[in-house]
Coordinates of C-alpha atoms and ligand atoms in Angstrom, one line a residue:
M1002 CA 13.1 -15.2 -21.6
Q1003 CA 13.2 -14.6 -25.3
T1004 CA 11.2 -11.7 -26.6
H1005 CA 9.9 -10.8 -30.0
F1006 CA 8.8 -7.2 -29.7
P1007 CA 8.5 -5.4 -33.1
P1008 CA 11.3 -2.8 -33.2
E1009 CA 8.9 0.1 -33.6
R1010 CA 7.1 -0.8 -30.4
L1011 CA 10.4 -0.6 -28.5
A1012 CA 10.7 3.0 -29.5
D1013 CA 8.3 3.5 -26.5
S1014 CA 10.6 3.8 -23.5
D1015 CA 8.1 2.1 -21.2
M1016 CA 7.8 -0.8 -23.6
A1017 CA 11.6 -1.0 -23.9
A1018 CA 11.9 -1.1 -20.1
S1019 CA 9.3 -3.9 -19.8
E1020 CA 11.1 -5.9 -22.5
Q1021 CA 14.3 -5.7 -20.5
I1022 CA 12.5 -6.8 -17.4
I1023 CA 11.0 -9.8 -19.2
R1024 CA 14.3 -10.8 -20.7
K1025 CA 15.8 -11.3 -17.2
C1026 CA 13.2 -14.0 -16.3
V1027 CA 14.8 -17.5 -16.7
H1028 CA 11.4 -19.4 -16.2
C1029 CA 12.8 -21.1 -13.1
G1030 CA 9.4 -20.8 -11.3
F1031 CA 11.0 -20.2 -7.8
C1032 CA 8.7 -17.2 -7.4
A1033 CA 5.6 -19.4 -7.5
S1034 CA 6.4 -20.9 -4.1
T1035 CA 5.9 -17.5 -2.4
C1036 CA 3.0 -16.2 -4.5
P1037 CA -0.3 -16.0 -2.5
T1038 CA -2.6 -16.3 -5.5
F1039 CA -0.8 -19.3 -6.9
D1040 CA -0.9 -20.8 -3.4
L1041 CA -4.6 -20.3 -3.2
L1042 CA -5.7 -20.9 -6.8
G1043 CA -3.1 -23.4 -8.0
D1044 CA -3.2 -22.1 -11.6
E1045 CA 0.1 -21.4 -13.3
L1046 CA -1.5 -18.3 -14.9
D1047 CA -2.1 -16.9 -11.4
S1048 CA 1.6 -17.3 -10.6
P1049 CA 4.3 -14.7 -11.3
R1050 CA 5.8 -16.7 -14.1
G1051 CA 2.5 -17.3 -15.7
R1052 CA 1.6 -13.6 -15.5
I1053 CA 5.0 -12.7 -17.0
Y1054 CA 4.1 -14.9 -20.0
L1055 CA 0.7 -13.3 -20.3
M1056 CA 2.1 -9.7 -20.0
K1057 CA 4.9 -10.6 -22.5
A1058 CA 2.3 -11.8 -25.1
M1059 CA 0.0 -8.9 -24.4
L1060 CA 2.7 -6.2 -24.8
E1061 CA 4.3 -7.9 -27.8
S1062 CA 1.0 -8.1 -29.6
G1063 CA 0.2 -4.4 -29.2
E1064 CA -3.4 -5.5 -29.1
A1065 CA -6.2 -5.1 -26.5
P1066 CA -5.9 -8.0 -24.0
T1067 CA -8.6 -10.6 -23.7
P1068 CA -10.9 -10.8 -20.6
D1069 CA -9.0 -13.9 -19.5
V1070 CA -5.6 -12.2 -19.5
V1071 CA -7.1 -9.2 -17.6
R1072 CA -8.6 -11.6 -15.0
H1073 CA -5.3 -13.2 -14.2
I1074 CA -3.4 -9.8 -14.0
D1075 CA -6.2 -8.3 -12.0
R1076 CA -5.9 -11.1 -9.5
C1077 CA -2.2 -10.1 -8.8
L1078 CA -1.9 -8.3 -5.5
S1079 CA 1.2 -6.4 -6.4
C1080 CA 2.5 -7.7 -3.1
L1081 CA 6.0 -8.2 -4.7
S1082 CA 6.7 -11.4 -2.7
C1083 CA 7.8 -12.8 -6.0
A1084 CA 10.4 -10.0 -6.5
T1085 CA 11.9 -10.9 -3.1
T1086 CA 12.1 -14.5 -4.0
C1087 CA 13.4 -14.2 -7.6
P1088 CA 17.1 -15.1 -7.9
S1089 CA 17.4 -13.3 -11.2
G1090 CA 16.3 -9.9 -10.0
V1091 CA 13.2 -9.6 -12.2
D1092 CA 11.6 -6.2 -11.5
Y1093 CA 8.1 -7.6 -11.4
G1094 CA 6.6 -4.5 -9.8
H1095 CA 7.4 -2.1 -12.6
L1096 CA 6.4 -4.7 -15.2
V1097 CA 2.9 -5.2 -13.7
D1098 CA 2.5 -1.5 -13.2
H1099 CA 3.1 -1.0 -16.9
A1100 CA 0.7 -3.9 -17.8
R1101 CA -2.0 -2.4 -15.6
T1102 CA -1.6 1.0 -17.4
Y1103 CA -1.7 -0.8 -20.8
I1104 CA -4.9 -2.6 -19.8
E1105 CA -6.5 0.5 -18.6
Q1106 CA -5.8 2.3 -21.9
R1107 CA -6.8 -0.5 -24.3
Y1108 CA -9.4 -2.7 -22.5
R1109 CA -13.1 -1.8 -22.0
R1110 CA -14.2 -3.3 -18.8
P1111 CA -17.8 -4.4 -18.2
L1112 CA -20.0 -1.5 -17.0
G1113 CA -20.2 -2.6 -13.4
Q1114 CA -16.4 -2.8 -13.1
R1115 CA -16.0 0.6 -14.7
L1116 CA -18.4 2.2 -12.2
L1117 CA -16.8 0.5 -9.2
R1118 CA -13.3 1.6 -10.3
A1119 CA -14.5 5.1 -11.0
L1120 CA -16.1 5.2 -7.5
L1121 CA -12.9 4.1 -5.8
A1122 CA -10.7 6.4 -7.8
G1123 CA -13.0 9.3 -7.2
T1124 CA -13.5 8.7 -3.5
L1125 CA -10.6 7.1 -1.6
P1126 CA -7.8 9.6 -2.5
Y1127 CA -9.9 12.5 -1.3
P1128 CA -10.4 12.7 2.5
R1129 CA -13.6 14.8 2.5
R1130 CA -15.3 12.6 -0.1
F1131 CA -14.0 9.4 1.7
R1132 CA -15.4 10.6 5.0
L1133 CA -18.7 11.3 3.5
A1134 CA -18.8 7.9 1.7
L1135 CA -18.1 6.2 5.1
R1136 CA -21.0 8.1 6.6
L1137 CA -23.3 7.1 3.7
A1138 CA -22.2 3.4 4.2
A1139 CA -24.6 3.3 7.2
F1140 CA -27.5 3.5 4.7
G1141 CA -26.1 0.6 2.6
R1142 CA -25.3 -1.7 5.5
P1143 CA -28.8 -3.2 5.8
F1144 CA -28.4 -4.4 2.2
A1145 CA -24.9 -5.9 2.6
R1146 CA -26.1 -9.5 2.8
L1147 CA -28.2 -9.0 -0.4
F1148 CA -25.1 -7.5 -2.2
E1149 CA -23.1 -10.5 -1.0
R1150 CA -25.4 -12.9 -2.8
I1151 CA -25.3 -11.0 -6.2
G1152 CA -22.0 -11.6 -7.9
P1153 CA -21.4 -8.2 -9.5
L1154 CA -22.4 -6.4 -6.2
R1155 CA -20.0 -8.4 -4.0
P1156 CA -17.4 -5.6 -4.1
L1157 CA -20.1 -3.3 -2.5
A1158 CA -20.6 -5.8 0.3
A1159 CA -16.8 -5.9 0.8
M1160 CA -16.7 -2.1 1.0
L1161 CA -19.4 -2.0 3.5
A1162 CA -17.7 -4.6 5.7
L1163 CA -14.5 -2.6 5.6
A1164 CA -16.2 0.7 6.5
P1165 CA -16.0 1.5 10.2
R1166 CA -19.4 1.8 12.0
H1167 CA -18.3 5.0 13.6
V1168 CA -16.3 7.5 11.6
P1169 CA -13.6 9.1 13.8
A1170 CA -13.6 12.9 14.3
R1171 CA -11.0 14.8 12.4
S1172 CA -7.7 15.0 14.1
S1173 CA -6.7 18.4 15.5
A1174 CA -3.1 17.2 15.9
H1175 CA -0.7 19.7 14.5
P1176 CA 3.0 20.2 14.9
V1177 CA 4.2 22.8 17.3
A1178 CA 7.2 25.1 16.8
L1179 CA 10.2 23.8 18.8
P1180 CA 12.6 26.2 20.4
A1181 CA 15.5 24.1 19.1
C1182 CA 15.3 21.1 16.9
K1183 CA 17.7 18.3 15.9
G1184 CA 16.1 17.7 12.5
R1185 CA 13.3 18.9 10.2
V1186 CA 11.0 16.4 8.5
A1187 CA 7.9 16.6 6.3
L1188 CA 5.2 14.1 7.3
L1189 CA 2.9 12.7 4.5
Q1190 CA -0.7 13.6 5.5
G1191 CA -2.2 11.2 3.0
C1192 CA -5.8 10.4 2.3
A1193 CA -7.4 7.3 3.9
E1194 CA -5.3 6.9 7.0
P1195 CA -6.3 10.3 8.6
V1196 CA -9.9 9.5 8.0
L1197 CA -9.8 5.9 9.3
R1198 CA -7.3 6.4 12.2
P1199 CA -6.5 10.1 12.8
E1200 CA -4.7 9.0 16.0
I1201 CA -1.8 7.6 13.9
R1202 CA -0.8 11.1 12.7
A1203 CA -1.2 12.5 16.2
A1204 CA 1.0 9.8 17.7
T1205 CA 3.7 10.3 15.0
I1206 CA 3.9 14.0 15.6
R1207 CA 4.1 13.5 19.4
L1208 CA 6.8 10.9 19.0
L1209 CA 8.9 12.8 16.5
E1210 CA 8.7 16.0 18.6
R1211 CA 9.7 14.0 21.7
C1212 CA 12.8 13.1 19.6
G1213 CA 13.5 16.8 19.0
Q1214 CA 12.3 16.8 15.4
E1215 CA 10.5 19.7 13.7
V1216 CA 7.5 18.2 11.8
V1217 CA 6.2 20.0 8.7
L1218 CA 2.8 19.2 7.1
A1219 CA 3.3 20.7 3.7
P1220 CA 0.4 22.8 2.4
G1221 CA -1.0 21.4 -0.9
E1222 CA 0.1 17.9 -0.4
G1223 CA -2.4 15.0 -0.5
C1224 CA -2.9 11.4 -1.7
C1225 CA 0.4 10.0 -3.0
G1226 CA -1.3 8.5 -6.0
S1227 CA -0.7 4.9 -5.0
L1228 CA -4.3 3.7 -5.1
V1229 CA -4.9 4.9 -8.6
H1230 CA -1.4 3.9 -9.8
H1231 CA -2.2 0.3 -8.9
M1232 CA -5.5 0.5 -10.8
G1233 CA -3.5 1.5 -14.0
R1234 CA -4.9 5.1 -13.9
E1235 CA -1.5 6.6 -14.7
A1236 CA -2.5 10.1 -15.6
Q1237 CA -4.3 10.6 -12.2
A1238 CA -1.3 9.0 -10.3
L1239 CA 1.2 11.2 -12.0
D1240 CA -0.9 14.3 -11.3
A1241 CA -0.9 13.4 -7.6
A1242 CA 2.9 12.8 -7.7
R1243 CA 3.6 16.1 -9.3
R1244 CA 1.4 18.0 -6.8
N1245 CA 3.2 16.3 -3.9
V1246 CA 6.6 16.9 -5.4
D1247 CA 5.7 20.6 -5.8
A1248 CA 4.6 20.8 -2.1
W1249 CA 7.7 19.2 -0.7
I1250 CA 10.2 21.0 -3.0
A1251 CA 8.6 24.3 -1.7
Q1252 CA 9.4 23.1 1.8
M1253 CA 13.0 22.2 0.9
E1254 CA 13.4 25.7 -0.6
D1255 CA 12.2 27.2 2.7
A1256 CA 14.8 25.2 4.8
S1257 CA 16.5 21.9 4.3
L1258 CA 14.4 18.8 5.0
D1259 CA 16.1 15.7 6.6
A1260 CA 13.4 13.4 5.4
I1261 CA 9.9 13.0 4.0
L1262 CA 8.3 10.5 6.4
V1263 CA 5.5 8.1 5.6
T1264 CA 3.4 6.1 8.0
V1265 CA 1.6 4.1 5.3
S1266 CA 4.0 1.7 3.8
G1267 CA 2.1 1.4 0.5
C1268 CA 2.4 5.2 0.1
G1269 CA 6.0 5.1 1.0
S1270 CA 6.8 2.6 -1.8
T1271 CA 5.1 4.9 -4.3
I1272 CA 6.8 8.1 -3.1
K1273 CA 10.2 6.3 -3.2
D1274 CA 9.3 5.5 -6.8
Y1275 CA 8.3 9.0 -7.8
G1276 CA 11.8 9.4 -9.4
H1277 CA 11.0 6.4 -11.7
M1278 CA 7.4 7.4 -12.3
L1279 CA 8.3 10.9 -13.5
R1280 CA 11.6 10.1 -15.2
G1281 CA 10.1 10.9 -18.6
D1282 CA 8.8 14.4 -17.5
P1283 CA 11.6 16.9 -18.1
A1284 CA 9.9 19.4 -15.8
Y1285 CA 9.7 17.0 -12.9
A1286 CA 12.3 14.2 -13.3
Q1287 CA 15.0 15.9 -11.2
K1288 CA 12.6 17.2 -8.5
A1289 CA 10.9 13.9 -8.2
A1290 CA 14.3 12.1 -7.8
R1291 CA 15.1 14.6 -5.0
V1292 CA 11.9 13.8 -3.2
S1293 CA 12.3 10.0 -3.6
A1294 CA 15.9 10.2 -2.3
I1295 CA 14.8 11.5 1.1
A1296 CA 11.5 9.6 1.4
L1297 CA 11.6 7.1 4.3
D1298 CA 9.2 4.9 6.2
V1299 CA 8.8 6.4 9.7
S1300 CA 10.4 3.3 11.2
E1301 CA 13.6 3.9 9.2
Y1302 CA 13.9 7.4 10.4
L1303 CA 13.2 6.5 14.0
A1304 CA 15.9 3.9 13.8
R1305 CA 18.3 6.5 12.5
I1306 CA 17.6 9.1 15.2
G1307 CA 17.0 6.7 18.1
L1308 CA 13.9 6.4 20.3
P1309 CA 13.5 8.4 23.5
S1310 CA 13.9 6.3 26.7
A1311 CA 10.9 4.0 27.3
V1312 CA 9.0 5.4 30.3
A1313 CA 5.9 3.2 30.4
A1314 CA 7.2 -0.1 28.9
P1315 CA 3.9 -2.0 28.9
A1316 CA 4.6 -5.7 29.2
L1317 CA 2.6 -6.8 26.2
T1318 CA 3.1 -9.4 23.5
V1319 CA 2.9 -7.8 20.1
A1320 CA 2.3 -9.8 16.9
W1321 CA 4.0 -7.8 14.2
H1322 CA 2.4 -8.0 10.7
P1323 CA 5.0 -6.8 8.1
P1324 CA 3.1 -5.1 5.3
C1325 CA 4.2 -6.4 1.8
S1326 CA 4.9 -2.8 0.7
L1327 CA 7.4 -2.5 3.6
Q1328 CA 9.1 -5.9 3.5
H1329 CA 9.0 -6.6 -0.2
G1330 CA 8.5 -3.1 -1.7
Q1331 CA 10.9 -1.1 0.5
K1332 CA 13.0 -4.0 1.8
V1333 CA 12.5 -2.8 5.4
T1334 CA 12.3 -5.9 7.5
E1335 CA 14.2 -5.9 10.8
V1336 CA 13.8 -2.2 11.8
P1337 CA 10.2 -2.2 13.0
V1338 CA 10.7 -5.3 15.2
Q1339 CA 14.0 -3.8 16.6
L1340 CA 12.1 -0.6 17.5
L1341 CA 9.3 -2.4 19.3
R1342 CA 11.8 -4.6 21.2
A1343 CA 13.8 -1.5 22.1
A1344 CA 10.6 -0.1 23.6
S1345 CA 10.4 -3.3 25.7
F1346 CA 7.6 -5.1 23.9
N1347 CA 7.7 -8.9 23.4
V1348 CA 7.5 -9.1 19.6
L1349 CA 6.5 -12.2 17.7
L1350 CA 6.1 -12.8 13.9
P1351 CA 3.4 -15.2 12.5
A1352 CA 4.1 -18.2 10.3
D1353 CA 4.2 -17.2 6.6
A1354 CA 4.9 -13.6 7.5
H1355 CA 6.0 -13.0 3.9
L1356 CA 2.4 -13.6 2.6
C1357 CA 0.0 -10.8 1.9
C1358 CA -3.0 -10.2 4.2
G1359 CA -5.2 -9.5 1.1
S1360 CA -5.6 -5.7 1.6
A1361 CA -3.3 -4.5 -1.2
G1362 CA -4.7 -1.1 -1.8
T1363 CA -8.2 -1.5 -3.4
Y1364 CA -7.7 -5.3 -3.9
N1365 CA -9.9 -6.3 -1.0
M1366 CA -12.8 -4.4 -2.7
L1367 CA -12.0 -5.4 -6.3
Q1368 CA -11.2 -9.1 -5.5
P1369 CA -13.2 -9.7 -2.4
A1370 CA -13.2 -13.6 -2.5
I1371 CA -9.4 -14.0 -2.7
A1372 CA -8.9 -11.1 -0.2
R1373 CA -11.2 -12.7 2.3
Q1374 CA -9.3 -16.0 2.2
L1375 CA -6.0 -14.2 2.6
G1376 CA -7.4 -12.1 5.4
E1377 CA -8.8 -15.1 7.3
R1378 CA -5.5 -17.0 6.9
K1379 CA -3.5 -14.0 8.1
A1380 CA -5.7 -13.3 11.1
A1381 CA -5.5 -17.0 12.1
A1382 CA -1.7 -17.1 11.8
L1383 CA -1.5 -13.9 14.0
G1384 CA -4.1 -15.3 16.4
R1385 CA -2.0 -18.5 17.0
L1386 CA 0.6 -16.2 18.6
T1387 CA -2.0 -15.3 21.3
P1388 CA -0.9 -11.7 21.2
D1389 CA -2.2 -8.8 23.3
V1390 CA -2.1 -6.6 20.3
I1391 CA -1.4 -6.8 16.6
A1392 CA 0.8 -4.0 15.1
S1393 CA 1.5 -3.1 11.5
G1394 CA 2.7 -0.2 9.5
N1395 CA -0.1 0.3 6.9
I1396 CA -3.7 1.4 7.5
G1397 CA -4.9 -1.0 4.7
C1398 CA -3.4 -4.0 6.4
M1399 CA -4.7 -2.9 9.8
T1400 CA -8.2 -2.5 8.5
Q1401 CA -8.1 -5.8 6.7
I1402 CA -6.7 -7.7 9.7
A1403 CA -9.2 -6.1 12.1
L1404 CA -12.0 -7.4 10.0
Y1405 CA -11.0 -11.0 10.6
S1406 CA -9.4 -10.8 14.0
G1407 CA -10.7 -10.0 17.4
V1408 CA -7.3 -8.8 18.6
P1409 CA -6.8 -5.0 18.8
T1410 CA -4.8 -3.7 15.9
V1411 CA -2.7 -0.6 16.1
H1412 CA 0.1 1.2 14.2
L1413 CA 3.7 0.7 15.2
V1414 CA 4.1 4.4 16.0
E1415 CA 1.1 4.3 18.4
L1416 CA 2.9 1.7 20.5
L1417 CA 6.2 3.5 20.4
D1418 CA 4.5 6.8 21.3
W1419 CA 2.8 5.0 24.3
A1420 CA 6.0 3.4 25.5
T1421 CA 7.9 6.7 25.5
G1422 CA 5.3 8.9 27.3
G1423 CA 2.3 9.2 25.0
P1424 CA -1.3 8.0 25.7
R1425 CA -2.5 4.4 25.4
P1426 CA -3.5 3.7 21.8
A1427 CA -7.3 4.2 21.5
A1428 CA -7.8 0.7 20.1
L1429 CA -6.5 -0.9 23.3
P1430 CA -8.8 -1.6 26.2
A1431 CA -8.4 0.7 29.2
D1432 CA -7.1 -2.1 31.5
M1433 CA -4.3 -3.1 29.1
G1434 CA -0.8 -2.2 30.2
Ligands
SF4_2348 S1 3.0 -9.6 -6.9 FE1 2.3 -11.1 -5.3 S2 0.3 -11.9 -6.2 FE2 1.4 -10.8 -7.9 S3 2.5 -12.4 -8.9 FE3 4.0 -11.5 -7.4 S4 3.7 -12.8 -5.5 FE4 2.0 -13.2 -6.9
SF4_2349 S1 11.8 -16.5 -10.0 FE1 12.3 -14.8 -11.3 S2 13.4 -15.8 -13.0 FE2 12.3 -17.4 -12.0 S3 10.3 -17.6 -13.1 FE3 10.0 -16.2 -11.3 S4 10.4 -14.1 -12.2 FE4 11.3 -15.6 -13.6

């Protein structure tokens, strides 16, 4: 695609990088065939190619975008299905990340949107505040139907629908010191996952320790910054990245780390990208690249070290939902299925497994109408497999799918832990397996 950026604008390295990405696009439109928003809305401006045109015009102009341009870019899920499909290798993810930051810095959103975004950015990345917000949701729930009827308040209705009715107790799971270990790994503690499903961390620690791994929870580490990164709040995202880099580098200086493991694939994509995000920061560029180089989805590491022998081997049919951030963002596709099969589960994939479930970080709260359609479609596709259980690798996908499906939804590691000697996942009925 030809570009016409004024030379002075290309002095900005982010702008120069975006220009190079745009120039790789050959307008072929192949990407539209796998874009969930184009599929639903049928508007070229809600396709990857249409959005690339909009982003090109916006960035070339150097001006504040119009509300219409913001609307089409906001509707993008950042699912990166288009990047998987693109034959020209267009790095859509980094382009849309830059566009979101550009919008955040130059566009004044209506008051309601600003308040909603500030609420999400000030709550979700902080486990204590998030837990409190979930408890307060009980007071808002009686008004959910009213919120649903008032356009600007629909995101509140979506938030209430997603909030669990019972907030789980904090997990007391903590690694133990092993007399001898085969490897040493740091496990991301994260933000939303331990509040919504504390049992995922407990299962991960048990499973890794059963594999002879020393597990480290690095003091000072927290939210990876992904949620605010995808809202264009770059300063907040980079602060989170620097804090985590410091925490993990301190662990590496204590003793070598074989990997930094992540059980939320959206967070894994972001941590693998810390090297890119902090490339312009001389104090952090190298350290961030070191962290990214050893960041792995938990499934990748389990495949590397091998599972302990299956002891319980429950004869269950598992519908595997591959999170977009895992299959398109990290290009991890086969490994989770192979692990589940190695643990003797019967694993099936739904039709259109490449399409997003509509969770996408904060998307299901910011774009509830589109997210609902995608969630209903995904739950229906999974349901047609008549599984005993749905498994995934991202708490966002699990929460979204559970909203529209009556089938128990668990994390991959909960099943692997169970099959190798751990307890039955709490979401499964007592008579299962
Ligand atoms: S990231 Fe997903 S929603 Fe956005 S343009 Fe690409 S395929 Fe479409
Ligand atoms: S598939 Fe790639 S090259 Fe073709 S229009 Fe989409 S982004 Fe551009």
